[in-house]
Amino acid sequence: MTEAVEYDVVVLGAGPVGENVVDRTRAAGLSTAVVESELIGGECSYWACIPSKSLLRSALARADARRVPGLRHAVQGPLDAEAVLAHRDEYVSHWKDDGQVRWLDSIGARIYRGKGRLHGPKKILVDGPEGEHHVLTARHAVVVSTGSRAVLPDIPGLVGAKAWTSREATSAHRVPGRLAIVGGGVVGVEMATAWQALGSLVTLLVRGGGVLTRMEPFVGEHVIEALTEAGATVRTHTSVTSVERMGGTGPVTLVLDNGERVEADEVLFATGRSPRTDGIGLETVGLAPGSWLPVDDSCRVEGSDWLYAVGDVNRRALLTHQGKYQARIAGAAIAARAQHCPLLETDRWGAHSATADHAAVPQVVFTDPEATAVGLSLAEAEAAGHRVRAVDYDLASVSGAGLYGDGYRGHARMVVDLDREILLGVTFVGPGVGELLHSATVAVAGEVPIERLWHAVPAFPTISEVWLRLLETYRG
């Protein structure tokens, strides 16, 4: 059976980013169809943010409790791994998307299950799971929100070794006795934190000189120190040259660039992401299959007046919250253009322009200690030609840090634009700093003058008093 239907908007990919586009276009009264080949809710809901943070929550809560007098002795035992994994399963709805489907139905969106691909301008072909075929035509816009996938390096023996990617690391149902992790980015350090706490003996292998190298250098130093104290082995300046695993079962052996061999029960490769844009018909509209899709600030693909790309596929910021932000921008822009809004093309700082992608991208890494940053690091600001000063403060010296218990360790930095006296970037590392990030984001995104920040009074005794200490340090 072949069905041909026309909609105002067709969205390819029903993860949280695609869902947000649908929400905005439906709210604007535009008929909208969404195409999904896997689960409604996408990578974040089932194999990334949600399950990983569920696994990490118990690890971080125990770490916090162990710092508190009167409580630390009660939490010295191992985590109940079975209970943690069961909670993770519940948190991801046991990998069923019924709730997400009901929500899309409730707002009047039409869901098409199956593999969707472009077939020329404004047209999507969908091959359904039961052999049915659909031809969808968009009156106004097609939105690509297909996300990204883990990349495995091309090294001998890896094919067939059944290595974990982020998907297996967040959905595994047993705790490996020994887990080797290759890669020192967010996935690598978060999964090292989670699985070490659940009982694995973790070895983290990092090609460069540290972890989380896109953040300020002191962040990685704090995280490595904590992982090591927790019992993990962290090896920097180490590359894997080959993998050995007979028949994809039993122990896996990693051969390192110095000839040394590391044996583990499972290995996770957390070595990058690539766009899920192969096989979606980009070649039919003059674009390269498998490529990232550059967009303007309304998230419209460069050179097109009808094709949009939101979330990971445009490579602006591979973060769920930024993708959802872009989706809100794109949905508003699509609606405005469909209604021939005369203000759209000049609205550079309003609801139709994803300016935060350039200057104020916030991120939390849920390790122990937490690491957070927004805006530019010192090195990035200097490379961009700004005249800047880094202002640092030891978070352990803030009164509120004492409430977290003994041995609090942390660090704060703000990067000040000396010409305009605003903040270009802020970084925190330490227990509980994730809740400081939004205040930093407001300061950076709002370009709040430092003289006004003096009048944003932090409550005592909280670690947010670090804002006062940073400002005092800046004034000298």
PDB file of N, CA, C and O in Angstrom, residues 134-179:
ATOM      1  N   HIS A 134       4.799   5.372   2.318  1.00  0.00           N
ATOM      2  CA  HIS A 134       4.135   6.668   2.414  1.00  0.00           C
ATOM      3  C   HIS A 134       4.958   7.699   1.650  1.00  0.00           C
ATOM      4  O   HIS A 134       6.196   7.694   1.706  1.00  0.00           O
ATOM      5  N   VAL A 135       4.275   8.580   0.967  1.00  0.00           N
ATOM      6  CA  VAL A 135       4.909   9.709   0.298  1.00  0.00           C
ATOM      7  C   VAL A 135       4.379  10.973   0.970  1.00  0.00           C
ATOM      8  O   VAL A 135       3.190  11.301   0.856  1.00  0.00           O
ATOM      9  N   LEU A 136       5.275  11.651   1.714  1.00  0.00           N
ATOM     10  CA  LEU A 136       4.875  12.844   2.457  1.00  0.00           C
ATOM     11  C   LEU A 136       5.447  14.071   1.771  1.00  0.00           C
ATOM     12  O   LEU A 136       6.639  14.133   1.470  1.00  0.00           O
ATOM     13  N   THR A 137       4.591  15.050   1.548  1.00  0.00           N
ATOM     14  CA  THR A 137       5.022  16.314   0.937  1.00  0.00           C
ATOM     15  C   THR A 137       4.811  17.438   1.943  1.00  0.00           C
ATOM     16  O   THR A 137       3.759  17.522   2.577  1.00  0.00           O
ATOM     17  N   ALA A 138       5.825  18.270   2.095  1.00  0.00           N
ATOM     18  CA  ALA A 138       5.751  19.406   3.027  1.00  0.00           C
ATOM     19  C   ALA A 138       5.452  20.693   2.265  1.00  0.00           C
ATOM     20  O   ALA A 138       6.140  21.022   1.305  1.00  0.00           O
ATOM     21  N   ARG A 139       4.438  21.410   2.699  1.00  0.00           N
ATOM     22  CA  ARG A 139       4.137  22.687   2.055  1.00  0.00           C
ATOM     23  C   ARG A 139       5.198  23.735   2.369  1.00  0.00           C
ATOM     24  O   ARG A 139       5.555  24.552   1.517  1.00  0.00           O
ATOM     25  N   HIS A 140       5.702  23.726   3.613  1.00  0.00           N
ATOM     26  CA  HIS A 140       6.602  24.792   4.051  1.00  0.00           C
ATOM     27  C   HIS A 140       8.016  24.330   4.400  1.00  0.00           C
ATOM     28  O   HIS A 140       8.983  24.992   4.027  1.00  0.00           O
ATOM     29  N   ALA A 141       8.155  23.235   5.142  1.00  0.00           N
ATOM     30  CA  ALA A 141       9.490  22.891   5.639  1.00  0.00           C
ATOM     31  C   ALA A 141       9.621  21.405   5.928  1.00  0.00           C
ATOM     32  O   ALA A 141       8.667  20.751   6.353  1.00  0.00           O
ATOM     33  N   VAL A 142      10.832  20.907   5.693  1.00  0.00           N
ATOM     34  CA  VAL A 142      11.257  19.603   6.169  1.00  0.00           C
ATOM     35  C   VAL A 142      12.376  19.851   7.178  1.00  0.00           C
ATOM     36  O   VAL A 142      13.282  20.652   6.937  1.00  0.00           O
ATOM     37  N   VAL A 143      12.290  19.168   8.320  1.00  0.00           N
ATOM     38  CA  VAL A 143      13.273  19.352   9.386  1.00  0.00           C
ATOM     39  C   VAL A 143      14.006  18.036   9.629  1.00  0.00           C
ATOM     40  O   VAL A 143      13.378  17.019   9.915  1.00  0.00           O
ATOM     41  N   VAL A 144      15.337  18.069   9.508  1.00  0.00           N
ATOM     42  CA  VAL A 144      16.158  16.889   9.797  1.00  0.00           C
ATOM     43  C   VAL A 144      16.624  16.966  11.247  1.00  0.00           C
ATOM     44  O   VAL A 144      17.325  17.907  11.632  1.00  0.00           O
ATOM     45  N   SER A 145      16.207  16.003  12.042  1.00  0.00           N
ATOM     46  CA  SER A 145      16.623  15.953  13.456  1.00  0.00           C
ATOM     47  C   SER A 145      16.951  14.512  13.818  1.00  0.00           C
ATOM     48  O   SER A 145      16.435  13.971  14.790  1.00  0.00           O
ATOM     49  N   THR A 146      17.822  13.913  13.021  1.00  0.00           N
ATOM     50  CA  THR A 146      18.131  12.491  13.142  1.00  0.00           C
ATOM     51  C   THR A 146      19.273  12.202  14.111  1.00  0.00           C
ATOM     52  O   THR A 146      19.610  11.037  14.349  1.00  0.00           O
ATOM     53  N   GLY A 147      19.900  13.239  14.668  1.00  0.00           N
ATOM     54  CA  GLY A 147      20.892  13.046  15.718  1.00  0.00           C
ATOM     55  C   GLY A 147      22.230  12.538  15.226  1.00  0.00           C
ATOM     56  O   GLY A 147      22.599  12.693  14.056  1.00  0.00           O
ATOM     57  N   SER A 148      22.955  11.900  16.137  1.00  0.00           N
ATOM     58  CA  SER A 148      24.288  11.395  15.829  1.00  0.00           C
ATOM     59  C   SER A 148      24.450  10.003  16.410  1.00  0.00           C
ATOM     60  O   SER A 148      23.647   9.548  17.213  1.00  0.00           O
ATOM     61  N   ARG A 149      25.496   9.327  15.974  1.00  0.00           N
ATOM     62  CA  ARG A 149      25.804   7.982  16.478  1.00  0.00           C
ATOM     63  C   ARG A 149      27.272   7.922  16.890  1.00  0.00           C
ATOM     64  O   ARG A 149      28.094   8.731  16.447  1.00  0.00           O
ATOM     65  N   ALA A 150      27.590   6.936  17.726  1.00  0.00           N
ATOM     66  CA  ALA A 150      28.969   6.749  18.158  1.00  0.00           C
ATOM     67  C   ALA A 150      29.835   6.300  16.996  1.00  0.00           C
ATOM     68  O   ALA A 150      29.397   5.535  16.127  1.00  0.00           O
ATOM     69  N   VAL A 151      31.080   6.771  16.984  1.00  0.00           N
ATOM     70  CA  VAL A 151      32.055   6.393  15.967  1.00  0.00           C
ATOM     71  C   VAL A 151      33.068   5.428  16.578  1.00  0.00           C
ATOM     72  O   VAL A 151      33.628   5.704  17.647  1.00  0.00           O
ATOM     73  N   LEU A 152      33.292   4.316  15.915  1.00  0.00           N
ATOM     74  CA  LEU A 152      34.328   3.384  16.336  1.00  0.00           C
ATOM     75  C   LEU A 152      35.560   3.590  15.465  1.00  0.00           C
ATOM     76  O   LEU A 152      35.437   3.693  14.245  1.00  0.00           O
ATOM     77  N   PRO A 153      36.740   3.646  16.058  1.00  0.00           N
ATOM     78  CA  PRO A 153      37.948   3.868  15.267  1.00  0.00           C
ATOM     79  C   PRO A 153      38.277   2.655  14.400  1.00  0.00           C
ATOM     80  O   PRO A 153      37.867   1.531  14.691  1.00  0.00           O
ATOM     81  N   ASP A 154      39.023   2.905  13.359  1.00  0.00           N
ATOM     82  CA  ASP A 154      39.419   1.843  12.437  1.00  0.00           C
ATOM     83  C   ASP A 154      40.729   1.231  12.921  1.00  0.00           C
ATOM     84  O   ASP A 154      41.813   1.618  12.500  1.00  0.00           O
ATOM     85  N   ILE A 155      40.613   0.272  13.857  1.00  0.00           N
ATOM     86  CA  ILE A 155      41.808  -0.399  14.371  1.00  0.00           C
ATOM     87  C   ILE A 155      41.622  -1.904  14.237  1.00  0.00           C
ATOM     88  O   ILE A 155      40.491  -2.409  14.325  1.00  0.00           O
ATOM     89  N   PRO A 156      42.693  -2.631  14.018  1.00  0.00           N
ATOM     90  CA  PRO A 156      42.594  -4.077  13.804  1.00  0.00           C
ATOM     91  C   PRO A 156      41.916  -4.789  14.967  1.00  0.00           C
ATOM     92  O   PRO A 156      42.181  -4.520  16.132  1.00  0.00           O
ATOM     93  N   GLY A 157      41.019  -5.704  14.599  1.00  0.00           N
ATOM     94  CA  GLY A 157      40.369  -6.556  15.587  1.00  0.00           C
ATOM     95  C   GLY A 157      39.118  -5.993  16.211  1.00  0.00           C
ATOM     96  O   GLY A 157      38.395  -6.732  16.898  1.00  0.00           O
ATOM     97  N   LEU A 158      38.837  -4.721  15.969  1.00  0.00           N
ATOM     98  CA  LEU A 158      37.675  -4.131  16.645  1.00  0.00           C
ATOM     99  C   LEU A 158      36.366  -4.649  16.073  1.00  0.00           C
ATOM    100  O   LEU A 158      35.404  -4.897  16.805  1.00  0.00           O
ATOM    101  N   VAL A 159      36.325  -4.826  14.752  1.00  0.00           N
ATOM    102  CA  VAL A 159      35.129  -5.392  14.143  1.00  0.00           C
ATOM    103  C   VAL A 159      34.957  -6.826  14.639  1.00  0.00           C
ATOM    104  O   VAL A 159      35.868  -7.644  14.555  1.00  0.00           O
ATOM    105  N   GLY A 160      33.823  -7.121  15.176  1.00  0.00           N
ATOM    106  CA  GLY A 160      33.564  -8.451  15.700  1.00  0.00           C
ATOM    107  C   GLY A 160      33.909  -8.636  17.162  1.00  0.00           C
ATOM    108  O   GLY A 160      33.626  -9.690  17.741  1.00  0.00           O
ATOM    109  N   ALA A 161      34.535  -7.625  17.780  1.00  0.00           N
ATOM    110  CA  ALA A 161      34.912  -7.741  19.189  1.00  0.00           C
ATOM    111  C   ALA A 161      33.768  -7.400  20.124  1.00  0.00           C
ATOM    112  O   ALA A 161      33.912  -7.516  21.350  1.00  0.00           O
ATOM    113  N   LYS A 162      32.640  -6.953  19.562  1.00  0.00           N
ATOM    114  CA  LYS A 162      31.464  -6.583  20.353  1.00  0.00           C
ATOM    115  C   LYS A 162      31.801  -5.536  21.411  1.00  0.00           C
ATOM    116  O   LYS A 162      31.415  -5.642  22.577  1.00  0.00           O
ATOM    117  N   ALA A 163      32.535  -4.529  20.976  1.00  0.00           N
ATOM    118  CA  ALA A 163      32.865  -3.425  21.875  1.00  0.00           C
ATOM    119  C   ALA A 163      31.613  -2.635  22.200  1.00  0.00           C
ATOM    120  O   ALA A 163      30.695  -2.524  21.387  1.00  0.00           O
ATOM    121  N   TRP A 164      31.586  -2.087  23.401  1.00  0.00           N
ATOM    122  CA  TRP A 164      30.503  -1.195  23.783  1.00  0.00           C
ATOM    123  C   TRP A 164      30.694   0.162  23.119  1.00  0.00           C
ATOM    124  O   TRP A 164      31.814   0.646  22.946  1.00  0.00           O
ATOM    125  N   THR A 165      29.572   0.793  22.778  1.00  0.00           N
ATOM    126  CA  THR A 165      29.529   2.233  22.541  1.00  0.00           C
ATOM    127  C   THR A 165      28.711   2.830  23.681  1.00  0.00           C
ATOM    128  O   THR A 165      28.366   2.133  24.639  1.00  0.00           O
ATOM    129  N   SER A 166      28.378   4.085  23.570  1.00  0.00           N
ATOM    130  CA  SER A 166      27.580   4.709  24.632  1.00  0.00           C
ATOM    131  C   SER A 166      26.252   3.991  24.825  1.00  0.00           C
ATOM    132  O   SER A 166      25.730   3.936  25.946  1.00  0.00           O
ATOM    133  N   ARG A 167      25.682   3.412  23.767  1.00  0.00           N
ATOM    134  CA  ARG A 167      24.404   2.716  23.901  1.00  0.00           C
ATOM    135  C   ARG A 167      24.508   1.522  24.841  1.00  0.00           C
ATOM    136  O   ARG A 167      23.686   1.342  25.742  1.00  0.00           O
ATOM    137  N   GLU A 168      25.510   0.680  24.620  1.00  0.00           N
ATOM    138  CA  GLU A 168      25.673  -0.495  25.475  1.00  0.00           C
ATOM    139  C   GLU A 168      26.067  -0.094  26.899  1.00  0.00           C
ATOM    140  O   GLU A 168      25.651  -0.732  27.872  1.00  0.00           O
ATOM    141  N   ALA A 169      26.862   0.969  27.014  1.00  0.00           N
ATOM    142  CA  ALA A 169      27.315   1.398  28.339  1.00  0.00           C
ATOM    143  C   ALA A 169      26.174   1.889  29.209  1.00  0.00           C
ATOM    144  O   ALA A 169      26.216   1.762  30.429  1.00  0.00           O
ATOM    145  N   THR A 170      25.152   2.462  28.602  1.00  0.00           N
ATOM    146  CA  THR A 170      24.027   2.984  29.382  1.00  0.00           C
ATOM    147  C   THR A 170      22.881   1.986  29.524  1.00  0.00           C
ATOM    148  O   THR A 170      21.973   2.208  30.324  1.00  0.00           O
ATOM    149  N   SER A 171      22.916   0.900  28.769  1.00  0.00           N
ATOM    150  CA  SER A 171      21.789  -0.041  28.805  1.00  0.00           C
ATOM    151  C   SER A 171      22.186  -1.443  29.260  1.00  0.00           C
ATOM    152  O   SER A 171      21.332  -2.338  29.293  1.00  0.00           O
ATOM    153  N   ALA A 172      23.456  -1.657  29.619  1.00  0.00           N
ATOM    154  CA  ALA A 172      23.914  -2.981  30.038  1.00  0.00           C
ATOM    155  C   ALA A 172      23.157  -3.467  31.276  1.00  0.00           C
ATOM    156  O   ALA A 172      22.785  -2.666  32.146  1.00  0.00           O
ATOM    157  N   HIS A 173      22.944  -4.767  31.357  1.00  0.00           N
ATOM    158  CA  HIS A 173      22.171  -5.335  32.466  1.00  0.00           C
ATOM    159  C   HIS A 173      23.016  -6.145  33.438  1.00  0.00           C
ATOM    160  O   HIS A 173      22.474  -6.808  34.330  1.00  0.00           O
ATOM    161  N   ARG A 174      24.320  -6.085  33.282  1.00  0.00           N
ATOM    162  CA  ARG A 174      25.188  -6.699  34.282  1.00  0.00           C
ATOM    163  C   ARG A 174      26.432  -5.832  34.432  1.00  0.00           C
ATOM    164  O   ARG A 174      26.817  -5.099  33.514  1.00  0.00           O
ATOM    165  N   VAL A 175      27.058  -5.926  35.577  1.00  0.00           N
ATOM    166  CA  VAL A 175      28.245  -5.132  35.868  1.00  0.00           C
ATOM    167  C   VAL A 175      29.479  -5.937  35.482  1.00  0.00           C
ATOM    168  O   VAL A 175      29.723  -7.010  36.059  1.00  0.00           O
ATOM    169  N   PRO A 176      30.256  -5.490  34.525  1.00  0.00           N
ATOM    170  CA  PRO A 176      31.470  -6.227  34.171  1.00  0.00           C
ATOM    171  C   PRO A 176      32.505  -6.134  35.284  1.00  0.00           C
ATOM    172  O   PRO A 176      32.655  -5.084  35.922  1.00  0.00           O
ATOM    173  N   GLY A 177      33.204  -7.234  35.513  1.00  0.00           N
ATOM    174  CA  GLY A 177      34.237  -7.203  36.549  1.00  0.00           C
ATOM    175  C   GLY A 177      35.327  -6.210  36.231  1.00  0.00           C
ATOM    176  O   GLY A 177      35.798  -5.467  37.102  1.00  0.00           O
ATOM    177  N   ARG A 178      35.745  -6.184  34.972  1.00  0.00           N
ATOM    178  CA  ARG A 178      36.767  -5.242  34.512  1.00  0.00           C
ATOM    179  C   ARG A 178      36.243  -4.533  33.266  1.00  0.00           C
ATOM    180  O   ARG A 178      35.809  -5.190  32.319  1.00  0.00           O
ATOM    181  N   LEU A 179      36.293  -3.218  33.284  1.00  0.00           N
ATOM    182  CA  LEU A 179      35.817  -2.422  32.150  1.00  0.00           C
ATOM    183  C   LEU A 179      36.925  -1.491  31.689  1.00  0.00           C
ATOM    184  O   LEU A 179      37.415  -0.667  32.465  1.00  0.00           O
TER     185      LEU A 179
END
